[in-house]
PDB file of C-alpha atoms in Angstrom:
ATOM      1  CA  UNK A   1     141.827 106.604 114.908  1.00 44.00           C
ATOM      2  CA  UNK A   2     142.479 104.326 117.829  1.00 44.00           C
ATOM      3  CA  UNK A   3     145.370 101.788 118.434  1.00 45.00           C
ATOM      4  CA  UNK A   4     144.322  98.092 119.686  1.00 46.00           C
ATOM      5  CA  UNK A   5     145.888  96.199 122.484  1.00 43.00           C
ATOM      6  CA  UNK A   6     148.550  94.589 119.953  1.00 45.00           C
ATOM      7  CA  UNK A   7     149.558  97.808 118.284  1.00 46.00           C
ATOM      8  CA  UNK A   8     147.187  97.687 115.516  1.00 46.00           C
ATOM      9  CA  UNK A   9     145.837 100.799 114.407  1.00 47.00           C
ATOM     10  CA  UNK A  10     141.978 100.990 113.175  1.00 46.00           C
ATOM     11  CA  UNK A  11     139.300 103.379 112.877  1.00 45.00           C
ATOM     12  CA  UNK A  12     137.138 104.528 115.657  1.00 46.00           C
ATOM     13  CA  UNK A  13     134.093 102.794 116.273  1.00 45.00           C
ATOM     14  CA  UNK A  14     130.781 104.240 114.476  1.00 43.00           C
ATOM     15  CA  UNK A  15     129.495 106.568 117.291  1.00 46.00           C
ATOM     16  CA  UNK A  16     125.858 105.693 118.194  1.00 52.00           C
ATOM     17  CA  UNK A  17     122.934 108.039 117.232  1.00 53.00           C
ATOM     18  CA  UNK A  18     121.550 110.065 119.987  1.00 72.00           C
ATOM     19  CA  UNK A  19     118.619 109.105 122.126  1.00 75.00           C
ATOM     20  CA  UNK A  20     116.337 111.525 120.587  1.00 78.00           C
ATOM     21  CA  UNK A  21     117.514 110.379 116.495  1.00 81.00           C
ATOM     22  CA  UNK A  22     117.251 106.782 117.708  1.00 80.00           C
ATOM     23  CA  UNK A  23     113.858 106.928 119.296  1.00 80.00           C
ATOM     24  CA  UNK A  24     112.678 108.753 115.941  1.00 76.00           C
ATOM     25  CA  UNK A  25     114.330 105.705 113.847  1.00 80.00           C
ATOM     26  CA  UNK A  26     112.425 103.490 116.412  1.00 80.00           C
ATOM     27  CA  UNK A  27     108.995 104.735 115.952  1.00 77.00           C
ATOM     28  CA  UNK A  28     109.692 105.688 112.546  1.00 76.00           C
ATOM     29  CA  UNK A  29     108.242 108.920 112.612  1.00 68.00           C
ATOM     30  CA  UNK A  30     108.313 109.333 108.717  1.00 67.00           C
ATOM     31  CA  UNK A  31     105.521 106.896 108.301  1.00 69.00           C
ATOM     32  CA  UNK A  32     102.846 109.295 109.728  1.00 69.00           C
ATOM     33  CA  UNK A  33     102.135 110.086 106.098  1.00 68.00           C
ATOM     34  CA  UNK A  34      99.889 106.808 106.223  1.00 71.00           C
ATOM     35  CA  UNK A  35      97.694 107.969 108.903  1.00 76.00           C
ATOM     36  CA  UNK A  36      97.806 112.008 108.977  1.00 89.00           C
ATOM     37  CA  UNK A  37      96.083 112.793 105.315  1.00 93.00           C
ATOM     38  CA  UNK A  38      92.969 110.776 106.286  1.00 94.00           C
ATOM     39  CA  UNK A  39      92.867 112.889 109.996  1.00 95.00           C
ATOM     40  CA  UNK A  40      93.146 115.841 107.616  1.00 96.00           C
ATOM     41  CA  UNK A  41      90.316 114.753 105.324  1.00 97.00           C
ATOM     42  CA  UNK A  42      87.985 114.177 108.074  1.00 96.00           C
ATOM     43  CA  UNK A  43      88.593 117.491 109.687  1.00 96.00           C
ATOM     44  CA  UNK A  44      88.711 119.792 106.854  1.00 97.00           C
ATOM     45  CA  UNK A  45      85.259 118.338 105.740  1.00 97.00           C
ATOM     46  CA  UNK A  46      84.057 118.898 109.151  1.00 96.00           C
ATOM     47  CA  UNK A  47      85.136 122.501 108.760  1.00 96.00           C
ATOM     48  CA  UNK A  48      83.480 122.618 105.800  1.00 96.00           C
ATOM     49  CA  UNK A  49      80.271 121.592 106.686  1.00 93.00           C
ATOM     50  CA  UNK A  50      80.624 123.817 110.118  1.00 92.00           C
ATOM     51  CA  UNK A  51      81.156 126.948 108.423  1.00 91.00           C
ATOM     52  CA  UNK A  52      83.412 126.684 105.319  1.00 93.00           C
ATOM     53  CA  UNK A  53      86.409 127.988 107.124  1.00 94.00           C
ATOM     54  CA  UNK A  54      89.809 126.576 107.668  1.00 94.00           C
ATOM     55  CA  UNK A  55      90.589 126.723 111.673  1.00 94.00           C
ATOM     56  CA  UNK A  56      94.539 126.882 111.515  1.00 95.00           C
ATOM     57  CA  UNK A  57      94.893 126.171 115.238  1.00 95.00           C
ATOM     58  CA  UNK A  58      92.452 123.088 115.736  1.00 95.00           C
ATOM     59  CA  UNK A  59      94.207 121.527 112.426  1.00 95.00           C
ATOM     60  CA  UNK A  60      97.703 122.211 114.060  1.00 96.00           C
ATOM     61  CA  UNK A  61      96.123 120.515 117.348  1.00 96.00           C
ATOM     62  CA  UNK A  62      94.833 117.470 115.307  1.00 96.00           C
ATOM     63  CA  UNK A  63      98.616 116.842 114.145  1.00 94.00           C
ATOM     64  CA  UNK A  64     100.125 117.202 117.212  1.00 95.00           C
ATOM     65  CA  UNK A  65      97.517 114.635 118.521  1.00 95.00           C
ATOM     66  CA  UNK A  66      97.912 112.315 115.693  1.00 93.00           C
ATOM     67  CA  UNK A  67     101.793 112.122 115.757  1.00 92.00           C
ATOM     68  CA  UNK A  68     101.730 111.767 119.641  1.00 93.00           C
ATOM     69  CA  UNK A  69      99.288 108.772 119.244  1.00 94.00           C
ATOM     70  CA  UNK A  70     100.647 107.229 116.986  1.00 92.00           C
ATOM     71  CA  UNK A  71     104.399 107.591 118.471  1.00 91.00           C
ATOM     72  CA  UNK A  72     103.192 106.271 121.670  1.00 94.00           C
ATOM     73  CA  UNK A  73     101.689 103.561 119.529  1.00 92.00           C
ATOM     74  CA  UNK A  74     104.714 102.489 117.608  1.00 91.00           C
ATOM     75  CA  UNK A  75     106.897 102.913 120.830  1.00 92.00           C
ATOM     76  CA  UNK A  76     104.591 100.497 122.909  1.00 93.00           C
ATOM     77  CA  UNK A  77     104.974  98.083 119.677  1.00 92.00           C
ATOM     78  CA  UNK A  78     108.470  98.055 119.673  1.00 93.00           C
ATOM     79  CA  UNK A  79     108.857  97.749 123.497  1.00 93.00           C
ATOM     80  CA  UNK A  80     106.421  94.753 123.693  1.00 94.00           C
ATOM     81  CA  UNK A  81     107.664  92.942 120.591  1.00 93.00           C
ATOM     82  CA  UNK A  82     111.460  93.311 121.053  1.00 93.00           C
ATOM     83  CA  UNK A  83     112.040  89.831 122.064  1.00 92.00           C
ATOM     84  CA  UNK A  84     109.967  88.275 119.000  1.00 92.00           C
ATOM     85  CA  UNK A  85     111.941  91.082 117.139  1.00 92.00           C
ATOM     86  CA  UNK A  86     115.445  89.462 118.155  1.00 92.00           C
ATOM     87  CA  UNK A  87     114.437  86.198 116.508  1.00 92.00           C
ATOM     88  CA  UNK A  88     113.508  87.713 113.269  1.00 91.00           C
ATOM     89  CA  UNK A  89     116.491  88.190 110.981  1.00 90.00           C
ATOM     90  CA  UNK A  90     114.441  91.376 109.473  1.00 89.00           C
ATOM     91  CA  UNK A  91     113.870  93.047 112.648  1.00 89.00           C
ATOM     92  CA  UNK A  92     116.831  91.985 114.491  1.00 90.00           C
ATOM     93  CA  UNK A  93     118.294  95.479 113.639  1.00 91.00           C
ATOM     94  CA  UNK A  94     116.007  97.459 115.490  1.00 89.00           C
ATOM     95  CA  UNK A  95     117.184  99.495 118.111  1.00 88.00           C
ATOM     96  CA  UNK A  96     115.631  97.866 121.363  1.00 90.00           C
ATOM     97  CA  UNK A  97     117.430  95.128 119.887  1.00 91.00           C
ATOM     98  CA  UNK A  98     121.044  96.235 118.976  1.00 89.00           C
ATOM     99  CA  UNK A  99     121.170  98.547 122.008  1.00 88.00           C
ATOM    100  CA  UNK A 100     120.771 101.780 120.300  1.00 87.00           C
ATOM    101  CA  UNK A 101     117.967 102.695 122.568  1.00 89.00           C
ATOM    102  CA  UNK A 102     117.418 101.179 126.272  1.00 90.00           C
ATOM    103  CA  UNK A 103     113.976 100.159 126.922  1.00 93.00           C
ATOM    104  CA  UNK A 104     113.639 102.639 129.767  1.00 93.00           C
ATOM    105  CA  UNK A 105     114.411 105.781 127.376  1.00 92.00           C
ATOM    106  CA  UNK A 106     111.797 104.149 124.919  1.00 92.00           C
ATOM    107  CA  UNK A 107     109.056 104.060 127.497  1.00 94.00           C
ATOM    108  CA  UNK A 108     109.984 107.697 128.419  1.00 93.00           C
ATOM    109  CA  UNK A 109     109.599 108.752 124.929  1.00 92.00           C
ATOM    110  CA  UNK A 110     106.263 106.824 124.660  1.00 94.00           C
ATOM    111  CA  UNK A 111     104.823 108.336 127.750  1.00 95.00           C
ATOM    112  CA  UNK A 112     106.017 111.857 126.800  1.00 94.00           C
ATOM    113  CA  UNK A 113     104.037 111.343 123.591  1.00 94.00           C
ATOM    114  CA  UNK A 114     100.825 110.395 125.452  1.00 96.00           C
ATOM    115  CA  UNK A 115     101.253 112.850 127.346  1.00 97.00           C
ATOM    116  CA  UNK A 116     101.235 115.223 124.336  1.00 96.00           C
ATOM    117  CA  UNK A 117      98.466 113.330 122.722  1.00 96.00           C
ATOM    118  CA  UNK A 118      96.472 113.677 125.795  1.00 96.00           C
ATOM    119  CA  UNK A 119      97.376 117.496 126.299  1.00 97.00           C
ATOM    120  CA  UNK A 120      96.306 118.183 122.431  1.00 96.00           C
ATOM    121  CA  UNK A 121      92.885 116.231 122.821  1.00 96.00           C
ATOM    122  CA  UNK A 122      92.297 118.190 126.176  1.00 96.00           C
ATOM    123  CA  UNK A 123      92.686 121.300 124.195  1.00 96.00           C
ATOM    124  CA  UNK A 124      90.313 120.284 121.460  1.00 95.00           C
ATOM    125  CA  UNK A 125      87.108 119.839 123.360  1.00 94.00           C
ATOM    126  CA  UNK A 126      85.707 117.750 126.261  1.00 94.00           C
ATOM    127  CA  UNK A 127      84.588 114.956 124.143  1.00 93.00           C
ATOM    128  CA  UNK A 128      88.207 114.469 122.828  1.00 93.00           C
ATOM    129  CA  UNK A 129      89.688 114.252 126.037  1.00 94.00           C
ATOM    130  CA  UNK A 130      86.900 111.714 127.034  1.00 94.00           C
ATOM    131  CA  UNK A 131      87.376 109.447 124.055  1.00 93.00           C
ATOM    132  CA  UNK A 132      91.184 109.549 124.446  1.00 93.00           C
ATOM    133  CA  UNK A 133      91.378 106.203 126.325  1.00 93.00           C
ATOM    134  CA  UNK A 134      89.201 104.489 123.745  1.00 92.00           C
ATOM    135  CA  UNK A 135      91.701 105.331 120.866  1.00 92.00           C
ATOM    136  CA  UNK A 136      94.529 104.506 123.277  1.00 94.00           C
ATOM    137  CA  UNK A 137      93.577 100.968 123.827  1.00 94.00           C
ATOM    138  CA  UNK A 138      93.575  99.204 120.474  1.00 93.00           C
ATOM    139  CA  UNK A 139      97.037 100.830 120.096  1.00 92.00           C
ATOM    140  CA  UNK A 140      98.518  98.748 123.088  1.00 92.00           C
ATOM    141  CA  UNK A 141      96.374  95.835 122.297  1.00 94.00           C
ATOM    142  CA  UNK A 142      97.551  95.155 119.096  1.00 93.00           C
ATOM    143  CA  UNK A 143     101.194  93.781 119.883  1.00 91.00           C
ATOM    144  CA  UNK A 144     100.025  91.439 121.961  1.00 94.00           C
ATOM    145  CA  UNK A 145      97.189  90.490 119.758  1.00 92.00           C
ATOM    146  CA  UNK A 146     100.028  88.111 117.556  1.00 91.00           C
ATOM    147  CA  UNK A 147     100.098  86.078 120.633  1.00 92.00           C
ATOM    148  CA  UNK A 148      96.456  85.135 121.041  1.00 92.00           C
ATOM    149  CA  UNK A 149      94.618  85.710 117.587  1.00 94.00           C
ATOM    150  CA  UNK A 150      95.368  84.975 113.720  1.00 94.00           C
ATOM    151  CA  UNK A 151      93.744  88.099 112.954  1.00 95.00           C
ATOM    152  CA  UNK A 152      96.074  90.966 114.535  1.00 94.00           C
ATOM    153  CA  UNK A 153      95.720  92.796 111.438  1.00 94.00           C
ATOM    154  CA  UNK A 154      91.958  93.505 112.682  1.00 94.00           C
ATOM    155  CA  UNK A 155      93.007  94.884 115.678  1.00 94.00           C
ATOM    156  CA  UNK A 156      95.276  97.118 113.738  1.00 93.00           C
ATOM    157  CA  UNK A 157      92.758  98.359 111.337  1.00 93.00           C
ATOM    158  CA  UNK A 158      90.414  99.347 114.539  1.00 93.00           C
ATOM    159  CA  UNK A 159      93.468 101.055 115.799  1.00 92.00           C
ATOM    160  CA  UNK A 160      93.943 103.196 112.463  1.00 91.00           C
ATOM    161  CA  UNK A 161      90.169 103.569 112.043  1.00 93.00           C
ATOM    162  CA  UNK A 162      90.434 106.259 115.004  1.00 92.00           C
ATOM    163  CA  UNK A 163      92.246 108.773 112.922  1.00 92.00           C
ATOM    164  CA  UNK A 164      89.524 110.056 110.570  1.00 95.00           C
ATOM    165  CA  UNK A 165      86.952 109.613 113.768  1.00 95.00           C
ATOM    166  CA  UNK A 166      89.189 111.672 116.170  1.00 94.00           C
ATOM    167  CA  UNK A 167      89.523 114.382 113.282  1.00 95.00           C
ATOM    168  CA  UNK A 168      86.180 115.169 112.806  1.00 96.00           C
ATOM    169  CA  UNK A 169      85.499 114.966 116.744  1.00 94.00           C
ATOM    170  CA  UNK A 170      88.306 117.297 117.210  1.00 95.00           C
ATOM    171  CA  UNK A 171      86.349 120.127 114.986  1.00 95.00           C
ATOM    172  CA  UNK A 172      82.777 119.440 116.002  1.00 93.00           C
ATOM    173  CA  UNK A 173      82.765 117.988 119.330  1.00 91.00           C
ATOM    174  CA  UNK A 174      80.105 115.643 118.207  1.00 90.00           C
ATOM    175  CA  UNK A 175      79.789 112.277 116.580  1.00 89.00           C
ATOM    176  CA  UNK A 176      79.636 111.657 112.847  1.00 91.00           C
ATOM    177  CA  UNK A 177      78.634 108.518 111.040  1.00 94.00           C
ATOM    178  CA  UNK A 178      79.973 109.929 108.040  1.00 95.00           C
ATOM    179  CA  UNK A 179      83.674 110.145 109.799  1.00 96.00           C
ATOM    180  CA  UNK A 180      83.112 106.167 110.526  1.00 96.00           C
ATOM    181  CA  UNK A 181      82.798 105.480 107.203  1.00 97.00           C
ATOM    182  CA  UNK A 182      85.921 107.301 106.477  1.00 97.00           C
ATOM    183  CA  UNK A 183      87.257 105.420 109.217  1.00 96.00           C
ATOM    184  CA  UNK A 184      86.351 101.815 108.464  1.00 97.00           C
ATOM    185  CA  UNK A 185      87.660 102.410 105.022  1.00 97.00           C
ATOM    186  CA  UNK A 186      90.901 103.757 106.458  1.00 95.00           C
ATOM    187  CA  UNK A 187      91.069 100.752 108.948  1.00 95.00           C
ATOM    188  CA  UNK A 188      90.332  98.186 106.348  1.00 96.00           C
ATOM    189  CA  UNK A 189      92.822  99.775 103.921  1.00 94.00           C
ATOM    190  CA  UNK A 190      95.849  99.477 106.447  1.00 92.00           C
ATOM    191  CA  UNK A 191      94.839  96.084 107.819  1.00 93.00           C
ATOM    192  CA  UNK A 192      95.034  94.990 104.064  1.00 93.00           C
ATOM    193  CA  UNK A 193      98.264  95.837 103.262  1.00 89.00           C
ATOM    194  CA  UNK A 194      99.559  94.651 106.768  1.00 91.00           C
ATOM    195  CA  UNK A 195      98.381  91.493 105.568  1.00 93.00           C
ATOM    196  CA  UNK A 196     100.806  92.131 102.852  1.00 90.00           C
ATOM    197  CA  UNK A 197     103.255  93.113 104.604  1.00 89.00           C
ATOM    198  CA  UNK A 198     103.069  90.251 106.923  1.00 91.00           C
ATOM    199  CA  UNK A 199     103.787  87.997 104.263  1.00 91.00           C
ATOM    200  CA  UNK A 200     107.709  88.343 104.649  1.00 89.00           C
ATOM    201  CA  UNK A 201     107.688  87.197 107.863  1.00 90.00           C
ATOM    202  CA  UNK A 202     105.804  83.890 107.643  1.00 92.00           C
ATOM    203  CA  UNK A 203     108.655  81.351 108.272  1.00 91.00           C
ATOM    204  CA  UNK A 204     110.265  83.548 111.293  1.00 91.00           C
ATOM    205  CA  UNK A 205     106.422  83.822 112.834  1.00 92.00           C
ATOM    206  CA  UNK A 206     105.616  79.989 112.644  1.00 93.00           C
ATOM    207  CA  UNK A 207     109.082  79.256 114.035  1.00 91.00           C
ATOM    208  CA  UNK A 208     108.435  81.709 116.879  1.00 89.00           C
ATOM    209  CA  UNK A 209     105.135  81.166 117.414  1.00 90.00           C
ATOM    210  CA  UNK A 210     103.737  84.524 116.241  1.00 92.00           C
ATOM    211  CA  UNK A 211     100.307  84.643 115.035  1.00 93.00           C
ATOM    212  CA  UNK A 212      98.675  86.111 111.678  1.00 93.00           C
ATOM    213  CA  UNK A 213      97.031  85.651 108.671  1.00 95.00           C
ATOM    214  CA  UNK A 214      99.782  84.595 106.354  1.00 94.00           C
ATOM    215  CA  UNK A 215     101.331  82.393 109.061  1.00 94.00           C
ATOM    216  CA  UNK A 216      97.965  80.673 109.554  1.00 94.00           C
ATOM    217  CA  UNK A 217      96.549  80.339 106.306  1.00 95.00           C
ATOM    218  CA  UNK A 218      99.354  80.797 103.835  1.00 94.00           C
ATOM    219  CA  UNK A 219     100.495  83.752 101.577  1.00 93.00           C
ATOM    220  CA  UNK A 220      98.209  83.092  98.986  1.00 94.00           C
ATOM    221  CA  UNK A 221      95.480  83.336 101.438  1.00 95.00           C
ATOM    222  CA  UNK A 222      96.906  86.498 102.852  1.00 94.00           C
ATOM    223  CA  UNK A 223      97.138  88.280  99.359  1.00 92.00           C
ATOM    224  CA  UNK A 224      93.659  87.451  98.274  1.00 94.00           C
ATOM    225  CA  UNK A 225      92.442  88.692 101.548  1.00 95.00           C
ATOM    226  CA  UNK A 226      94.507  92.012 101.090  1.00 94.00           C
ATOM    227  CA  UNK A 227      92.773  92.578  97.703  1.00 94.00           C
ATOM    228  CA  UNK A 228      89.250  91.909  99.366  1.00 96.00           C
ATOM    229  CA  UNK A 229      90.364  94.424 102.133  1.00 96.00           C
ATOM    230  CA  UNK A 230      91.313  97.228  99.235  1.00 96.00           C
ATOM    231  CA  UNK A 231      88.007  96.343  97.185  1.00 97.00           C
ATOM    232  CA  UNK A 232      85.894  96.966 100.398  1.00 97.00           C
ATOM    233  CA  UNK A 233      87.967 100.168 101.205  1.00 97.00           C
ATOM    234  CA  UNK A 234      87.532 101.605  97.884  1.00 96.00           C
ATOM    235  CA  UNK A 235      83.630 101.102  98.798  1.00 97.00           C
ATOM    236  CA  UNK A 236      83.654 102.763 101.468  1.00 98.00           C
ATOM    237  CA  UNK A 237      85.568 105.708 100.189  1.00 97.00           C
ATOM    238  CA  UNK A 238      82.777 106.005  97.812  1.00 97.00           C
ATOM    239  CA  UNK A 239      80.057 105.930 100.267  1.00 98.00           C
ATOM    240  CA  UNK A 240      82.169 108.491 102.130  1.00 97.00           C
ATOM    241  CA  UNK A 241      81.999 110.676  99.007  1.00 97.00           C
ATOM    242  CA  UNK A 242      78.556 110.249  98.476  1.00 97.00           C
ATOM    243  CA  UNK A 243      77.681 110.938 102.018  1.00 96.00           C
ATOM    244  CA  UNK A 244      79.613 114.162 101.894  1.00 95.00           C
ATOM    245  CA  UNK A 245      78.030 115.349  98.602  1.00 95.00           C
ATOM    246  CA  UNK A 246      81.853 115.249  97.232  1.00 96.00           C
ATOM    247  CA  UNK A 247      82.506 117.093  94.214  1.00 95.00           C
ATOM    248  CA  UNK A 248      84.694 116.199  90.883  1.00 96.00           C
ATOM    249  CA  UNK A 249      88.220 116.312  92.631  1.00 97.00           C
ATOM    250  CA  UNK A 250      87.502 114.008  95.255  1.00 97.00           C
ATOM    251  CA  UNK A 251      86.002 111.350  92.586  1.00 97.00           C
ATOM    252  CA  UNK A 252      89.247 112.117  90.630  1.00 97.00           C
ATOM    253  CA  UNK A 253      91.062 111.176  93.874  1.00 97.00           C
ATOM    254  CA  UNK A 254      88.888 107.824  94.163  1.00 97.00           C
ATOM    255  CA  UNK A 255      90.185 107.256  90.682  1.00 97.00           C
ATOM    256  CA  UNK A 256      93.771 107.463  91.105  1.00 96.00           C
ATOM    257  CA  UNK A 257      93.446 105.298  94.547  1.00 95.00           C
ATOM    258  CA  UNK A 258      91.493 102.780  92.667  1.00 95.00           C
ATOM    259  CA  UNK A 259      94.342 102.715  90.090  1.00 95.00           C
ATOM    260  CA  UNK A 260      96.817 102.328  92.645  1.00 93.00           C
ATOM    261  CA  UNK A 261      95.425  99.446  94.262  1.00 93.00           C
ATOM    262  CA  UNK A 262      95.322  97.749  91.021  1.00 93.00           C
ATOM    263  CA  UNK A 263      98.863  98.634  90.674  1.00 91.00           C
ATOM    264  CA  UNK A 264      99.930  97.263  94.008  1.00 89.00           C
ATOM    265  CA  UNK A 265      98.275  94.059  93.541  1.00 89.00           C
ATOM    266  CA  UNK A 266      99.743  93.515  90.232  1.00 88.00           C
ATOM    267  CA  UNK A 267     103.292  93.917  91.698  1.00 86.00           C
ATOM    268  CA  UNK A 268     102.692  91.604  94.759  1.00 83.00           C
ATOM    269  CA  UNK A 269     101.714  88.243  93.754  1.00 83.00           C
ATOM    270  CA  UNK A 270     101.760  85.193  95.995  1.00 81.00           C
ATOM    271  CA  UNK A 271     104.671  83.553  94.149  1.00 82.00           C
ATOM    272  CA  UNK A 272     106.759  86.994  93.558  1.00 80.00           C
ATOM    273  CA  UNK A 273     107.185  89.402  96.729  1.00 80.00           C
ATOM    274  CA  UNK A 274     109.984  90.973  95.635  1.00 80.00           C
ATOM    275  CA  UNK A 275     108.709  94.264  95.151  1.00 80.00           C
ATOM    276  CA  UNK A 276     106.734  94.122  98.644  1.00 78.00           C
ATOM    277  CA  UNK A 277     108.300  97.158 100.066  1.00 75.00           C
ATOM    278  CA  UNK A 278     107.594  99.000  97.115  1.00 73.00           C
ATOM    279  CA  UNK A 279     103.834  98.458  97.337  1.00 71.00           C
ATOM    280  CA  UNK A 280     104.010  98.756 101.143  1.00 70.00           C
ATOM    281  CA  UNK A 281     105.874 102.037 101.480  1.00 73.00           C
ATOM    282  CA  UNK A 282     105.779 103.803  98.048  1.00 80.00           C
ATOM    283  CA  UNK A 283     101.957 102.934  96.674  1.00 84.00           C
ATOM    284  CA  UNK A 284     100.442 103.271 100.054  1.00 82.00           C
ATOM    285  CA  UNK A 285     102.246 106.436 101.249  1.00 83.00           C
ATOM    286  CA  UNK A 286     101.183 108.109  97.741  1.00 88.00           C
ATOM    287  CA  UNK A 287      97.365 106.662  98.242  1.00 91.00           C
ATOM    288  CA  UNK A 288      97.321 109.062 101.403  1.00 90.00           C
ATOM    289  CA  UNK A 289      98.951 111.990  99.520  1.00 91.00           C
ATOM    290  CA  UNK A 290      96.926 111.782  96.722  1.00 94.00           C
ATOM    291  CA  UNK A 291      93.155 111.382  97.922  1.00 95.00           C
ATOM    292  CA  UNK A 292      94.001 114.473 100.666  1.00 96.00           C
ATOM    293  CA  UNK A 293      95.241 116.788  98.022  1.00 96.00           C
ATOM    294  CA  UNK A 294      92.150 116.003  95.547  1.00 97.00           C
ATOM    295  CA  UNK A 295      89.973 115.989  98.816  1.00 97.00           C
ATOM    296  CA  UNK A 296      91.569 119.754  99.814  1.00 97.00           C
ATOM    297  CA  UNK A 297      90.993 120.830  96.286  1.00 97.00           C
ATOM    298  CA  UNK A 298      87.430 119.437  96.155  1.00 97.00           C
ATOM    299  CA  UNK A 299      86.688 121.545  99.552  1.00 97.00           C
ATOM    300  CA  UNK A 300      88.517 124.740  98.044  1.00 96.00           C
ATOM    301  CA  UNK A 301      86.469 124.390  94.689  1.00 96.00           C
ATOM    302  CA  UNK A 302      83.386 124.366  96.903  1.00 95.00           C
ATOM    303  CA  UNK A 303      84.007 127.039  98.895  1.00 93.00           C
ATOM    304  CA  UNK A 304      86.068 126.089 102.007  1.00 93.00           C
ATOM    305  CA  UNK A 305      88.053 129.443 102.535  1.00 91.00           C
ATOM    306  CA  UNK A 306      91.905 129.361 103.888  1.00 86.00           C
TER     307      UNK A 306
END
């Protein structure tokens, strides 16, 4: 309790969250679920093709590298976009806007995450370390993209495509076009649902001069574009399955993913965005986890040993 200058007794102000907690909220650490499953699919498939044995140490380093890179990317995004976020009612509650976290502390967290990523890449193999800057560049370019192109989702897709490619490189230390196909599927998938997600900010983006497909071409065009992206994603998943001689469980996973895409596009329509968050968070999180579980079962049935 506290007493004000005029003698009125009231409640103490709510304490601010600690810096670590505020930083984790800033980077939405729980959303790692979107990218990690596909890095695992690539890494485990590479292990299967290499010697059919799970290398737990490498899998741990892949996890550390992925979380580190994603954390850096999200922190840099929030820092670069903080003035735009302040002008958008949907994002005005973010930690750098409200003062729950300072820019200096956000940069400190971002640089620590970047160091963790580079350290994990160095421990994996020389090629991973050499190519690490290639993965970092689109992560930093993306938040600036909405200032100079109507297609920032394409940059986001490119950034997200790095995950599966990196997961494969981490295990084999060599290039794989199979991993590129999986990476393209993931990048186009995430770029597609970001088209949908951006629809809720059309008015604020147009007022602030922020560029995006929905802001430039309208919500109907963005939703149609997302449908095309997810159709292409499904085709690329099929291509990856054929390239890697996937078995029945993986194909079952693809059926589940296709059904989830159909469901996503039935609950989000140009004239009805009320269930957009369900599509973005629930359905897309389910897609990654479901395909990973099916891919893992498929590899285990085919002979991957724990």
